[in-house]
Tab-separated table of C-alpha atoms in Angstrom:
chain	number	residue	atom	x	y	z
A	1239	UNK	CA	12.740	52.364	-56.079
A	1240	UNK	CA	12.185	52.403	-59.836
A	1241	UNK	CA	15.776	51.414	-60.396
A	1242	UNK	CA	15.334	48.512	-57.978
A	1243	UNK	CA	12.148	47.357	-59.720
A	1244	UNK	CA	13.892	47.472	-63.083
A	1245	UNK	CA	16.781	45.421	-61.699
A	1246	UNK	CA	14.388	42.811	-60.248
A	1247	UNK	CA	12.436	42.686	-63.500
A	1248	UNK	CA	15.579	42.061	-65.507
A	1249	UNK	CA	16.598	39.311	-63.081
A	1250	UNK	CA	13.151	37.741	-63.319
A	1251	UNK	CA	13.248	37.839	-67.112
A	1252	UNK	CA	16.712	36.299	-67.120
A	1253	UNK	CA	15.512	33.520	-64.828
A	1254	UNK	CA	12.438	32.933	-66.988
A	1255	UNK	CA	14.604	32.740	-70.067
A	1256	UNK	CA	16.967	30.307	-68.366
A	1257	UNK	CA	14.352	27.969	-66.930
A	1258	UNK	CA	12.854	26.641	-70.196
A	1259	UNK	CA	16.316	25.982	-71.618
A	1260	UNK	CA	17.383	24.160	-68.470
A	1261	UNK	CA	14.160	22.187	-68.418
A	1262	UNK	CA	14.510	21.261	-72.099
A	1263	UNK	CA	18.072	20.152	-71.493
A	1264	UNK	CA	17.126	17.983	-68.528
A	1265	UNK	CA	14.374	16.237	-70.509
A	1266	UNK	CA	16.368	15.711	-73.697
A	1267	UNK	CA	15.942	12.235	-75.197
A	1268	UNK	CA	16.213	9.716	-73.697
A	1269	UNK	CA	14.507	10.736	-70.474
A	1270	UNK	CA	13.232	7.226	-69.717
A	1271	UNK	CA	14.311	3.605	-70.338
A	1272	UNK	CA	14.687	2.517	-73.959
A	1273	UNK	CA	13.528	-0.884	-75.191
A	1274	UNK	CA	15.336	-2.779	-77.952
A	1275	UNK	CA	13.140	-5.541	-79.392
A	1276	UNK	CA	14.704	-8.627	-80.999
A	1277	UNK	CA	13.078	-11.456	-82.946
A	1278	UNK	CA	15.760	-13.890	-81.775
A	1279	UNK	CA	16.235	-15.679	-78.436
A	1280	UNK	CA	18.754	-14.766	-75.771
A	1281	UNK	CA	22.203	-16.102	-76.591
A	1282	UNK	CA	21.714	-15.937	-80.355
A	1283	UNK	CA	24.123	-14.081	-82.641
A	1284	UNK	CA	21.969	-10.937	-82.986
A	1285	UNK	CA	21.228	-10.972	-79.251
A	1286	UNK	CA	24.931	-11.045	-78.339
A	1287	UNK	CA	25.649	-8.018	-80.520
A	1288	UNK	CA	22.577	-6.134	-79.298
A	1289	UNK	CA	23.480	-6.703	-75.645
A	1290	UNK	CA	27.019	-5.420	-76.115
A	1291	UNK	CA	25.726	-2.251	-77.763
A	1292	UNK	CA	22.859	-1.769	-75.309
A	1293	UNK	CA	25.237	-1.852	-72.336
A	1294	UNK	CA	27.409	0.880	-73.867
A	1295	UNK	CA	24.424	3.008	-74.928
A	1296	UNK	CA	22.927	2.759	-71.437
A	1297	UNK	CA	26.149	4.158	-69.975
A	1298	UNK	CA	26.181	7.008	-72.472
A	1299	UNK	CA	22.522	7.900	-72.011
A	1300	UNK	CA	22.206	7.386	-68.284
A	1301	UNK	CA	19.092	5.320	-68.967
A	1302	UNK	CA	18.558	1.552	-69.040
A	1303	UNK	CA	18.440	-0.035	-72.500
A	1304	UNK	CA	16.325	-3.149	-72.095
A	1305	UNK	CA	16.612	-6.095	-74.483
A	1306	UNK	CA	13.181	-7.590	-75.163
A	1307	UNK	CA	13.509	-10.989	-76.890
A	1308	UNK	CA	10.411	-12.078	-78.784
A	1309	UNK	CA	11.474	-15.024	-80.937
A	1310	UNK	CA	9.246	-17.176	-83.100
A	1311	UNK	CA	7.144	-16.985	-86.214
A	1312	UNK	CA	10.211	-16.504	-88.398
A	1313	UNK	CA	10.729	-13.013	-86.964
A	1314	UNK	CA	7.052	-12.085	-87.286
A	1315	UNK	CA	6.307	-12.053	-83.547
A	1316	UNK	CA	9.068	-9.615	-82.665
A	1317	UNK	CA	8.534	-7.467	-85.754
A	1318	UNK	CA	4.805	-7.158	-85.113
A	1319	UNK	CA	5.381	-6.255	-81.472
A	1320	UNK	CA	7.883	-3.560	-82.410
A	1321	UNK	CA	5.658	-2.201	-85.193
A	1322	UNK	CA	2.694	-1.892	-82.812
A	1323	UNK	CA	4.712	-0.272	-80.024
A	1324	UNK	CA	4.194	3.420	-79.226
A	1325	UNK	CA	6.156	5.652	-81.595
A	1326	UNK	CA	7.406	7.799	-78.737
A	1327	UNK	CA	11.130	7.102	-78.916
A	1328	UNK	CA	11.116	4.432	-76.212
A	1329	UNK	CA	10.992	1.341	-78.464
A	1330	UNK	CA	13.326	0.346	-81.292
A	1331	UNK	CA	13.672	-2.846	-83.308
A	1332	UNK	CA	17.027	-4.583	-83.781
A	1333	UNK	CA	16.112	-6.085	-87.148
A	1334	UNK	CA	17.672	-8.656	-89.434
A	1335	UNK	CA	17.557	-9.132	-93.193
A	1336	UNK	CA	14.839	-11.741	-92.803
A	1337	UNK	CA	12.456	-9.488	-90.898
A	1338	UNK	CA	12.694	-6.471	-93.185
A	1339	UNK	CA	13.546	-7.906	-96.610
A	1340	UNK	CA	13.074	-11.608	-97.203
A	1341	UNK	CA	9.900	-12.156	-95.158
A	1342	UNK	CA	7.914	-9.670	-97.290
A	1343	UNK	CA	9.109	-11.546	-100.388
A	1344	UNK	CA	8.344	-15.015	-99.039
A	1345	UNK	CA	4.984	-14.597	-97.328
A	1346	UNK	CA	1.777	-13.246	-98.845
A	1347	UNK	CA	0.530	-12.097	-95.480
A	1348	UNK	CA	2.482	-10.824	-92.496
A	1349	UNK	CA	1.206	-9.216	-89.277
A	1350	UNK	CA	3.370	-6.186	-90.059
A	1351	UNK	CA	4.368	-4.098	-93.086
A	1352	UNK	CA	8.159	-3.855	-93.196
A	1353	UNK	CA	8.129	-0.761	-95.391
A	1354	UNK	CA	5.245	1.188	-93.838
A	1355	UNK	CA	5.449	0.259	-90.160
A	1356	UNK	CA	9.098	1.161	-89.638
A	1357	UNK	CA	11.472	4.040	-90.296
A	1358	UNK	CA	15.270	3.616	-90.549
A	1359	UNK	CA	17.517	4.545	-87.649
A	1360	UNK	CA	20.968	3.062	-88.196
A	1361	UNK	CA	22.875	0.292	-89.895
A	1362	UNK	CA	24.791	-1.891	-87.424
A	1363	UNK	CA	26.783	-4.709	-88.978
A	1364	UNK	CA	27.030	-7.233	-91.774
A	1365	UNK	CA	26.637	-10.835	-90.712
A	1366	UNK	CA	28.213	-13.355	-93.097
A	1367	UNK	CA	26.836	-16.858	-93.260
A	1368	UNK	CA	29.002	-19.923	-93.614
A	1369	UNK	CA	28.959	-23.493	-94.804
A	1370	UNK	CA	30.311	-25.708	-92.046
A	1371	UNK	CA	31.157	-29.362	-91.526
A	1372	UNK	CA	31.972	-31.455	-88.483
A	1373	UNK	CA	35.660	-31.282	-87.567
A	1374	UNK	CA	36.480	-34.877	-88.516
A	1375	UNK	CA	34.562	-34.745	-91.791
A	1376	UNK	CA	36.442	-35.970	-94.884
A	1377	UNK	CA	35.008	-32.948	-96.709
A	1378	UNK	CA	37.849	-30.439	-96.556
A	1379	UNK	CA	36.725	-27.759	-99.018
A	1380	UNK	CA	33.791	-26.394	-100.987
A	1381	UNK	CA	35.140	-28.242	-104.008
A	1382	UNK	CA	34.959	-31.494	-102.028
A	1383	UNK	CA	31.397	-30.702	-100.982
A	1384	UNK	CA	30.230	-29.967	-104.529
A	1385	UNK	CA	31.997	-33.011	-105.972
A	1386	UNK	CA	30.398	-35.323	-103.422
A	1387	UNK	CA	26.945	-33.786	-103.900
A	1388	UNK	CA	27.214	-34.327	-107.657
A	1389	UNK	CA	28.594	-37.854	-107.326
A	1390	UNK	CA	25.759	-38.951	-105.040
A	1391	UNK	CA	22.708	-36.876	-106.000
A	1392	UNK	CA	20.343	-36.370	-103.101
A	1393	UNK	CA	22.540	-38.163	-100.569
A	1394	UNK	CA	24.716	-35.373	-99.212
A	1395	UNK	CA	22.688	-33.581	-96.525
A	1396	UNK	CA	22.943	-29.813	-96.126
A	1397	UNK	CA	21.240	-28.450	-93.029
A	1398	UNK	CA	19.499	-25.058	-92.891
A	1399	UNK	CA	16.629	-23.335	-91.112
A	1400	UNK	CA	14.035	-24.024	-93.780
A	1401	UNK	CA	13.229	-22.981	-97.363
A	1402	UNK	CA	11.767	-19.628	-96.321
A	1403	UNK	CA	14.677	-18.528	-94.162
A	1404	UNK	CA	17.928	-16.805	-95.015
A	1405	UNK	CA	20.018	-19.952	-94.593
A	1406	UNK	CA	17.503	-21.979	-96.573
A	1407	UNK	CA	17.684	-19.535	-99.475
A	1408	UNK	CA	21.493	-19.667	-99.383
A	1409	UNK	CA	21.322	-23.465	-99.553
A	1410	UNK	CA	18.999	-23.314	-102.555
A	1411	UNK	CA	21.151	-20.739	-104.303
A	1412	UNK	CA	24.208	-22.900	-103.603
A	1413	UNK	CA	22.508	-25.897	-105.208
A	1414	UNK	CA	21.399	-23.791	-108.163
A	1415	UNK	CA	24.744	-22.157	-108.930
A	1416	UNK	CA	26.883	-25.274	-108.454
A	1417	UNK	CA	24.432	-27.742	-110.040
A	1418	UNK	CA	24.903	-29.760	-106.854
A	1419	UNK	CA	22.016	-31.901	-105.727
A	1420	UNK	CA	22.433	-31.731	-101.972
A	1421	UNK	CA	19.522	-32.904	-99.858
A	1422	UNK	CA	18.355	-29.795	-97.997
A	1423	UNK	CA	17.423	-30.666	-94.408
A	1424	UNK	CA	15.365	-28.124	-92.481
A	1425	UNK	CA	15.757	-27.401	-88.763
A	1426	UNK	CA	13.710	-25.313	-86.353
A	1427	UNK	CA	16.806	-23.382	-85.258
A	1428	UNK	CA	20.538	-23.037	-85.854
A	1429	UNK	CA	21.259	-24.694	-82.532
A	1430	UNK	CA	19.326	-27.856	-83.358
A	1431	UNK	CA	21.016	-28.132	-86.751
A	1432	UNK	CA	24.465	-27.585	-85.289
A	1433	UNK	CA	23.879	-30.344	-82.739
A	1434	UNK	CA	22.977	-32.721	-85.556
A	1435	UNK	CA	26.047	-31.636	-87.496
A	1436	UNK	CA	28.382	-32.287	-84.584
A	1437	UNK	CA	26.587	-35.572	-83.985
A	1438	UNK	CA	27.347	-36.533	-87.613
A	1439	UNK	CA	23.668	-36.852	-88.525
A	1440	UNK	CA	24.085	-34.442	-91.460
A	1441	UNK	CA	27.071	-33.743	-93.702
A	1442	UNK	CA	27.135	-29.933	-93.705
A	1443	UNK	CA	25.242	-26.910	-92.408
A	1444	UNK	CA	24.472	-23.384	-93.611
A	1445	UNK	CA	24.394	-21.038	-90.619
A	1446	UNK	CA	25.213	-17.484	-89.680
A	1447	UNK	CA	28.789	-16.987	-88.558
A	1448	UNK	CA	27.638	-15.020	-85.523
A	1449	UNK	CA	25.891	-18.087	-84.083
A	1450	UNK	CA	28.655	-20.568	-84.924
A	1451	UNK	CA	31.895	-18.583	-84.592
A	1452	UNK	CA	32.624	-19.682	-81.026
A	1453	UNK	CA	32.220	-23.398	-81.807
A	1454	UNK	CA	34.288	-23.059	-84.965
A	1455	UNK	CA	37.090	-21.290	-83.109
A	1456	UNK	CA	37.016	-24.021	-80.459
A	1457	UNK	CA	37.690	-26.518	-83.234
A	1458	UNK	CA	34.350	-28.267	-82.855
A	1459	UNK	CA	33.315	-27.410	-86.433
A	1460	UNK	CA	35.183	-26.405	-89.567
A	1461	UNK	CA	34.173	-23.481	-91.778
A	1462	UNK	CA	34.519	-24.415	-95.452
A	1463	UNK	CA	33.567	-21.007	-96.844
A	1464	UNK	CA	31.748	-17.798	-96.038
A	1465	UNK	CA	28.955	-16.316	-98.133
A	1466	UNK	CA	30.374	-12.796	-98.344
A	1467	UNK	CA	31.769	-11.310	-101.574
A	1468	UNK	CA	35.256	-11.249	-100.041
A	1469	UNK	CA	37.061	-12.946	-97.178
A	1470	UNK	CA	35.894	-11.990	-93.708
A	1471	UNK	CA	38.161	-10.101	-91.329
A	1472	UNK	CA	39.358	-12.498	-88.658
A	1473	UNK	CA	38.602	-15.448	-90.942
A	1474	UNK	CA	41.094	-14.673	-93.685
A	1475	UNK	CA	42.126	-18.327	-93.927
A	1476	UNK	CA	38.569	-19.238	-94.988
A	1477	UNK	CA	37.702	-18.693	-98.660
A	1478	UNK	CA	34.624	-16.831	-99.786
A	1479	UNK	CA	32.114	-18.653	-101.964
A	1480	UNK	CA	32.584	-15.864	-104.498
A	1481	UNK	CA	36.067	-17.268	-105.190
A	1482	UNK	CA	34.514	-20.363	-106.752
A	1483	UNK	CA	31.158	-18.787	-107.645
A	1484	UNK	CA	31.823	-15.228	-108.869
A	1485	UNK	CA	29.216	-12.758	-107.703
A	1486	UNK	CA	27.955	-14.891	-104.804
A	1487	UNK	CA	26.916	-12.385	-102.133
A	1488	UNK	CA	24.503	-13.598	-99.475
A	1489	UNK	CA	25.351	-11.646	-96.352
A	1490	UNK	CA	22.886	-10.987	-93.598
A	1491	UNK	CA	22.912	-7.786	-91.602
A	1492	UNK	CA	21.577	-6.050	-88.532
A	1493	UNK	CA	19.916	-2.641	-88.580
A	1494	UNK	CA	17.973	-0.602	-86.059
A	1495	UNK	CA	14.568	0.695	-87.112
A	1496	UNK	CA	11.783	2.400	-85.174
A	1497	UNK	CA	7.986	2.407	-85.304
A	1498	UNK	CA	6.778	4.841	-87.964
A	1499	UNK	CA	6.130	8.238	-86.418
A	1500	UNK	CA	9.008	8.087	-83.928
A	1501	UNK	CA	10.326	11.623	-83.267
A	1502	UNK	CA	13.253	12.542	-85.548
A	1503	UNK	CA	15.199	13.868	-82.560
A	1504	UNK	CA	15.242	10.402	-80.982
A	1505	UNK	CA	16.160	8.743	-84.280
A	1506	UNK	CA	19.005	11.155	-85.001
A	1507	UNK	CA	20.426	10.895	-81.481
A	1508	UNK	CA	20.272	7.093	-81.585
A	1509	UNK	CA	22.004	7.089	-84.971
A	1510	UNK	CA	24.735	9.484	-83.831
A	1511	UNK	CA	25.534	7.641	-80.601
A	1512	UNK	CA	25.359	4.166	-82.128
A	1513	UNK	CA	27.642	5.248	-84.988
A	1514	UNK	CA	30.168	6.523	-82.463
A	1515	UNK	CA	30.099	3.171	-80.664
A	1516	UNK	CA	30.524	1.170	-83.868
A	1517	UNK	CA	33.485	3.349	-84.804
A	1518	UNK	CA	35.181	2.521	-81.504
A	1519	UNK	CA	37.981	0.035	-82.203
A	1520	UNK	CA	37.395	-2.006	-79.048
A	1521	UNK	CA	33.666	-2.353	-79.728
A	1522	UNK	CA	34.236	-3.248	-83.387
A	1523	UNK	CA	36.784	-5.893	-82.423
A	1524	UNK	CA	34.453	-7.427	-79.846
A	1525	UNK	CA	31.686	-7.617	-82.435
A	1526	UNK	CA	34.127	-9.203	-84.897
A	1527	UNK	CA	34.893	-11.990	-82.413
A	1528	UNK	CA	31.174	-12.818	-82.534
A	1529	UNK	CA	31.207	-13.068	-86.333
A	1530	UNK	CA	29.603	-9.868	-87.685
A	1531	UNK	CA	31.493	-6.908	-89.113
A	1532	UNK	CA	30.548	-3.547	-87.605
A	1533	UNK	CA	29.875	-0.702	-89.996
A	1534	UNK	CA	30.007	2.805	-88.553
A	1535	UNK	CA	28.975	6.250	-89.767
A	1536	UNK	CA	25.950	5.181	-91.794
A	1537	UNK	CA	23.422	8.014	-91.638
A	1538	UNK	CA	19.668	7.643	-91.262
A	1539	UNK	CA	19.211	8.506	-94.951
A	1540	UNK	CA	21.918	6.048	-96.020
A	1541	UNK	CA	20.316	3.312	-93.929
A	1542	UNK	CA	17.009	3.933	-95.679
A	1543	UNK	CA	18.658	3.831	-99.115
A	1544	UNK	CA	20.413	0.576	-98.229
A	1545	UNK	CA	17.124	-1.054	-97.213
A	1546	UNK	CA	15.498	-0.034	-100.486
A	1547	UNK	CA	18.423	-1.414	-102.503
A	1548	UNK	CA	18.325	-4.685	-100.591
A	1549	UNK	CA	14.652	-5.143	-101.415
A	1550	UNK	CA	15.462	-4.757	-105.116
A	1551	UNK	CA	18.412	-7.154	-104.926
A	1552	UNK	CA	16.545	-9.825	-102.997
A	1553	UNK	CA	13.558	-9.633	-105.301
A	1554	UNK	CA	15.890	-10.775	-108.094
A	1555	UNK	CA	17.407	-13.531	-105.932
A	1556	UNK	CA	14.031	-15.019	-105.003
A	1557	UNK	CA	13.118	-15.139	-108.680
A	1558	UNK	CA	16.405	-16.894	-109.513
A	1559	UNK	CA	15.832	-19.704	-107.052
A	1560	UNK	CA	12.130	-19.921	-107.797
A	1561	UNK	CA	10.728	-19.098	-104.357
A	1562	UNK	CA	7.191	-17.759	-104.535
A	1563	UNK	CA	5.350	-16.097	-101.641
A	1564	UNK	CA	2.974	-18.299	-99.687
């Protein structure tokens, strides 16, 4: 009898020891749907990349990854929503350079604090911008564009999304470093500006390559140059602005951040699985067709260091072009 009791006790202890481990394994993150907030509308460049990645992550995790588009307010609406979301590992923010870096430098007050309200999760991709013209335009190169802008001060029109946006700052830096005097025309969105460009209402447009790549590849617009420090993969025939303006480096990017206080386990798992996806050749190539360049194997710590360096770099750029916070 005693031997039987001992045997049953050992079995019970073994079962007790096994149950917590099994339970912990079954509830490992994510154990419920994950939300990915964007400040851009559906169909935009960032949205296309986020949807591709969310579909793959959902398969890996066995949980839905829901894209929640909250455009408007120059990224402030989406950023505020993400910052105020529960820090429980169910909500992440697919952020752009504007939301985390340039907005804090351009606006005195924001409904979120980019440095305090978020913690880094993972870098995603670099998103070069481009200067484009309508296909039939007589402007065939950046040199042509600069020469015409100088010959007719204030007449050549260069579209962008406004002085306090990424494309607007690129346009101002372009004017400053080339001594061109292009007339900077602001639009409420890339799409509206592109329509005016194709309708020949403006001469050129500064826009992110992710939002314009498809039209450019269809031959409906021509890319004169990209804003990256070197030529972009898949666009090797297009010169970089740095070739005529050494040191010109105005590349946007996408990064995933989370509300401050999000459990490290969720952050580390997200980083690990997203890095694996970005390292996948097929995924990277699909992202490249959209314009951005995927960047894999960037740790949580490296993502944080990158964000801090970008704030320092952009602080200097805003001073160069004379943009003060409002």
